[in-house]
């Protein structure tokens, strides 16, 4: 498995630079993809801890 | 107040919010270096989320101000709040907490409070009348005032600097493979 946190940081960096360079619609589309990726990276943290299930 | 002044004023508030978010990230960096407090995976997610919250404000700074941009920041704040709340729940059970508390609260608790505050703050900011321009919204627009322009450029540079800093930090901590280990030393 790759480092998903590094991937998310780089993805956000690219999206930010694209937004600043005038690629408006592309940057918003990438940001929505980023949010989906963020939730995908967050999901595994909701596993059982100390007998508590979420 | 003329319409262009209201827009410049709102743009300035957005830029200052962006600088504020970058300052919080800078503070986390200082804590990481000074207290040798390496971020755990959930902490990294919160850092990413904080930077994502800045994206909507960045769009308002560089393009026409739109409710959609505020909505993107609110969405990011909610996602970050979920990550922070999850860590609060984990930290509430033994062994208590992760890292050193600052002003009596752990950093992730501060993050949860900040996310809640950001949602409220953004909703209030959305209510400023006369700021929205719903035509030609996909073309970059510079502020009329040179001071606001300068602040906007500084805010963008600061944000990019924080993003690059975090990319380097995560790479040093975990390398290219999945984050494992005790988070006490850098892997690279």
Short mmCIF file of C-alpha atoms in Angstrom, two decimals:
data_model
loop_
_atom_site.label_atom_id
_atom_site.label_comp_id
_atom_site.label_asym_id
_atom_site.label_seq_id
_atom_site.Cartn_x
_atom_site.Cartn_y
_atom_site.Cartn_z
CA UNK A 1 0.00 0.00 0.00
CA UNK A 2 1.26 3.49 -0.83
CA UNK A 3 1.42 6.49 1.50
CA UNK A 4 -2.09 7.90 1.00
CA UNK A 5 -1.39 10.99 3.15
CA UNK A 6 1.50 11.99 0.92
CA UNK A 7 -0.72 11.40 -2.13
CA UNK A 8 -3.48 13.60 -0.66
CA UNK A 9 -1.03 16.43 0.13
CA UNK A 10 0.42 16.32 -3.40
CA UNK A 11 -3.08 16.15 -4.93
CA UNK A 12 -4.17 19.21 -2.93
CA UNK A 13 -0.97 21.05 -3.86
CA UNK A 14 -1.60 20.42 -7.57
CA UNK A 15 -5.27 21.45 -7.22
CA UNK A 16 -4.27 24.69 -5.46
CA UNK A 17 -1.71 25.59 -8.11
CA UNK A 18 -4.18 24.80 -10.92
CA UNK A 19 -6.80 27.01 -9.24
CA UNK A 20 -4.31 29.89 -9.01
CA UNK A 21 -3.24 29.46 -12.62
CA UNK A 22 -6.82 29.95 -13.89
CA UNK A 23 -8.06 26.36 -14.35
CA UNK A 24 -11.26 27.02 -12.43
CA UNK A 25 -13.55 24.14 -13.39
CA UNK A 26 -10.72 21.58 -13.42
CA UNK A 27 -9.58 22.63 -9.96
CA UNK A 28 -13.10 22.33 -8.51
CA UNK A 29 -13.53 18.87 -10.09
CA UNK A 30 -10.16 17.81 -8.65
CA UNK A 31 -11.10 19.20 -5.23
CA UNK A 32 -14.30 17.12 -5.17
CA UNK A 33 -12.21 14.07 -6.10
CA UNK A 34 -9.82 15.04 -3.31
CA UNK A 35 -12.70 15.14 -0.78
CA UNK A 36 -13.77 11.63 -1.85
CA UNK A 37 -10.15 10.47 -1.44
CA UNK A 38 -10.00 12.13 1.97
CA UNK A 39 -13.09 10.27 3.17
CA UNK A 40 -11.65 7.02 1.74
CA UNK A 41 -8.44 7.59 3.74
CA UNK A 42 -10.47 8.43 6.85
CA UNK A 43 -12.77 5.39 6.68
CA UNK A 44 -10.21 2.76 7.91
CA UNK A 45 -9.77 4.76 11.12
CA UNK A 46 -13.31 3.84 12.15
CA UNK A 47 -12.44 0.27 13.04
CA UNK A 48 -12.76 -1.31 16.46
CA UNK A 49 -10.72 0.28 19.27
CA UNK A 50 -10.87 -1.04 22.80
CA UNK A 51 -14.11 -2.89 22.06
CA UNK A 52 -15.90 0.22 20.81
CA UNK A 53 -17.42 -0.22 17.37
CA UNK A 54 -18.37 2.70 15.14
CA UNK B 1 -19.87 51.63 0.81
CA UNK B 2 -19.60 50.99 -2.95
CA UNK B 3 -20.02 47.48 -4.36
CA UNK B 4 -16.35 47.21 -5.41
CA UNK B 5 -15.31 48.18 -1.87
CA UNK B 6 -17.56 45.49 -0.38
CA UNK B 7 -16.02 42.91 -2.75
CA UNK B 8 -12.47 44.02 -1.89
CA UNK B 9 -13.32 43.95 1.81
CA UNK B 10 -14.72 40.39 1.56
CA UNK B 11 -11.69 39.36 -0.52
CA UNK B 12 -9.44 40.72 2.23
CA UNK B 13 -11.34 38.77 4.91
CA UNK B 14 -10.95 35.60 2.80
CA UNK B 15 -7.21 36.26 2.42
CA UNK B 16 -6.78 36.84 6.16
CA UNK B 17 -8.66 33.60 6.89
CA UNK B 18 -6.27 31.80 4.55
CA UNK B 19 -3.29 33.33 6.37
CA UNK B 20 -4.84 32.28 9.71
CA UNK B 21 -5.18 28.66 8.57
CA UNK B 22 -1.57 28.68 7.30
CA UNK B 23 -0.42 30.09 10.67
CA UNK B 24 -2.12 27.18 12.47
CA UNK B 25 -0.23 24.77 10.22
CA UNK B 26 2.99 26.65 10.93
CA UNK B 27 2.31 26.29 14.65
CA UNK B 28 1.83 22.53 14.18
CA UNK B 29 5.21 22.47 12.40
CA UNK B 30 6.85 24.33 15.28
CA UNK B 31 5.34 21.83 17.75
CA UNK B 32 6.58 18.98 15.54
CA UNK B 33 10.14 20.32 15.55
CA UNK B 34 10.39 21.86 19.03
CA UNK B 35 8.50 19.18 21.00
CA UNK B 36 9.50 16.33 18.65
CA UNK B 37 5.79 15.60 18.29
CA UNK B 38 5.52 13.63 15.08
CA UNK B 39 2.01 13.59 13.60
CA UNK B 40 0.07 10.32 13.72
CA UNK B 41 -2.04 9.24 10.66
CA UNK B 42 -5.20 10.91 12.06
CA UNK B 43 -3.18 14.06 12.82
CA UNK B 44 -1.96 14.04 9.20
CA UNK B 45 -5.55 13.77 8.00
CA UNK B 46 -6.45 16.78 10.14
CA UNK B 47 -3.56 18.76 8.69
CA UNK B 48 -4.71 17.87 5.17
CA UNK B 49 -8.26 18.85 6.11
CA UNK B 50 -7.14 22.22 7.48
CA UNK B 51 -5.36 22.97 4.22
CA UNK B 52 -8.43 21.82 2.28
CA UNK B 53 -10.58 24.25 4.28
CA UNK B 54 -8.44 27.03 2.82
CA UNK B 55 -9.31 26.05 -0.77
CA UNK B 56 -12.74 27.73 -0.85
CA UNK B 57 -11.28 30.94 0.58
CA UNK B 58 -8.52 30.77 -2.03
CA UNK B 59 -11.11 30.60 -4.84
CA UNK B 60 -12.95 33.61 -3.38
CA UNK B 61 -9.67 35.49 -3.31
CA UNK B 62 -8.72 34.77 -6.90
CA UNK B 63 -12.10 34.54 -8.71
CA UNK B 64 -15.52 36.11 -8.23
CA UNK B 65 -16.94 35.44 -4.78
CA UNK B 66 -19.51 32.62 -4.92
CA UNK B 67 -21.54 30.65 -2.35
CA UNK B 68 -20.13 27.44 -3.93
CA UNK B 69 -16.64 28.37 -2.75
CA UNK B 70 -17.83 28.83 0.81
CA UNK B 71 -19.64 25.48 0.55
CA UNK B 72 -16.36 23.74 -0.39
CA UNK B 73 -14.70 25.14 2.73
CA UNK B 74 -17.63 24.06 4.90
CA UNK B 75 -17.50 20.53 3.44
CA UNK B 76 -13.77 20.32 4.17
CA UNK B 77 -14.36 21.64 7.71
CA UNK B 78 -17.00 18.96 8.36
CA UNK B 79 -14.70 16.18 7.05
CA UNK B 80 -11.82 17.47 9.21
CA UNK B 81 -14.15 17.74 12.20
CA UNK B 82 -15.08 14.06 11.77
CA UNK B 83 -11.36 13.09 11.82
CA UNK B 84 -10.70 15.24 14.91
CA UNK B 85 -13.76 13.93 16.76
CA UNK B 86 -12.68 10.36 16.02
CA UNK B 87 -9.30 11.07 17.59
CA UNK B 88 -10.94 12.67 20.64
CA UNK B 89 -12.95 9.48 21.12
CA UNK B 90 -9.81 7.32 20.80
CA UNK B 91 -7.90 9.66 23.15
CA UNK B 92 -10.63 9.56 25.77
CA UNK B 93 -9.77 5.92 26.51
CA UNK B 94 -6.52 4.67 28.05
CA UNK B 95 -3.73 5.43 27.22
CA UNK B 96 -5.16 8.96 27.45
CA UNK B 97 -4.42 11.41 24.64
CA UNK B 98 -1.75 11.71 21.98
CA UNK B 99 0.99 14.30 22.25
CA UNK B 100 1.33 17.22 24.63
CA UNK B 101 -1.75 19.26 25.60
CA UNK B 102 -1.60 22.95 24.71
CA UNK B 103 -3.58 25.31 26.98
CA UNK B 104 -5.15 22.25 28.56
CA UNK B 105 -6.39 20.68 25.34
CA UNK B 106 -4.78 18.34 22.84
CA UNK B 107 -4.17 19.57 19.31
CA UNK B 108 -6.93 17.36 17.88
CA UNK B 109 -9.43 18.84 20.36
CA UNK B 110 -8.39 22.32 19.21
CA UNK B 111 -8.89 21.13 15.63
CA UNK B 112 -12.44 19.94 16.38
CA UNK B 113 -13.26 23.31 17.99
CA UNK B 114 -11.66 25.14 15.07
CA UNK B 115 -13.72 23.18 12.53
CA UNK B 116 -16.94 23.99 14.37
CA UNK B 117 -15.91 27.65 14.54
CA UNK B 118 -15.03 27.65 10.82
CA UNK B 119 -18.48 26.33 9.86
CA UNK B 120 -20.17 29.07 11.92
CA UNK B 121 -17.72 31.75 10.72
CA UNK B 122 -18.16 30.79 7.05
CA UNK B 123 -21.96 30.87 7.38
CA UNK B 124 -21.72 34.39 8.82
CA UNK B 125 -19.29 35.43 6.06
CA UNK B 126 -21.75 34.15 3.44
CA UNK B 127 -24.32 36.65 4.72
CA UNK B 128 -22.33 39.78 3.76
CA UNK B 129 -24.62 41.48 1.25
CA UNK B 130 -23.43 42.60 -2.19
CA UNK B 131 -20.35 40.36 -2.36
CA UNK B 132 -21.57 37.87 -4.97
CA UNK B 133 -20.96 38.23 -8.68
CA UNK B 134 -22.54 35.30 -10.49
CA UNK B 135 -21.39 36.07 -14.05
CA UNK B 136 -17.92 35.37 -15.52
CA UNK B 137 -17.12 33.49 -12.35
CA UNK B 138 -14.52 31.23 -13.97
CA UNK B 139 -12.07 34.01 -14.85
CA UNK B 140 -9.43 35.16 -12.36
CA UNK B 141 -10.13 38.65 -10.99
CA UNK B 142 -7.65 40.84 -9.14
CA UNK B 143 -8.74 43.08 -6.26
CA UNK B 144 -8.96 46.81 -7.03
CA UNK B 145 -6.93 47.84 -3.99
CA UNK B 146 -3.19 47.17 -4.29
CA UNK B 147 -2.95 46.32 -0.57
CA UNK B 148 -5.64 43.64 -0.89
CA UNK B 149 -3.86 42.33 -4.00
CA UNK B 150 -0.60 42.08 -2.10
CA UNK B 151 -2.27 40.31 0.86
CA UNK B 152 -3.92 37.84 -1.55
CA UNK B 153 -0.59 36.99 -3.20
CA UNK B 154 1.08 36.62 0.19
CA UNK B 155 -1.75 34.35 1.43
CA UNK B 156 -1.40 32.10 -1.63
CA UNK B 157 2.41 31.88 -1.27
CA UNK B 158 2.11 31.07 2.44
CA UNK B 159 -0.45 28.33 1.74
CA UNK B 160 1.71 26.75 -0.98
CA UNK B 161 4.72 26.91 1.35
CA UNK B 162 2.77 25.05 4.04
CA UNK B 163 1.63 22.44 1.51
CA UNK B 164 5.19 21.87 0.29
CA UNK B 165 6.43 21.72 3.90
CA UNK B 166 3.87 19.06 4.73
CA UNK B 167 4.72 17.03 1.63
CA UNK B 168 8.38 16.98 2.73
CA UNK B 169 7.44 16.22 6.36
CA UNK B 170 5.17 13.28 5.47
CA UNK B 171 7.78 11.91 3.09
CA UNK B 172 10.46 12.09 5.81
CA UNK B 173 8.13 10.49 8.35
CA UNK B 174 6.74 7.60 6.32
CA UNK B 175 8.50 7.44 2.96
CA UNK B 176 6.52 6.35 -0.09
CA UNK B 177 4.91 3.35 1.57
CA UNK B 178 2.02 3.23 4.05
CA UNK B 179 2.55 4.92 7.44
CA UNK B 180 3.43 2.35 10.11
CA UNK B 181 5.39 2.36 13.33
CA UNK B 182 5.57 4.29 16.57
CA UNK B 183 5.72 7.81 15.08
CA UNK B 184 8.68 8.62 17.32
CA UNK B 185 11.36 8.84 14.64
CA UNK B 186 11.55 9.78 10.97
CA UNK B 187 11.76 6.85 8.60
CA UNK B 188 13.84 8.64 5.95
#
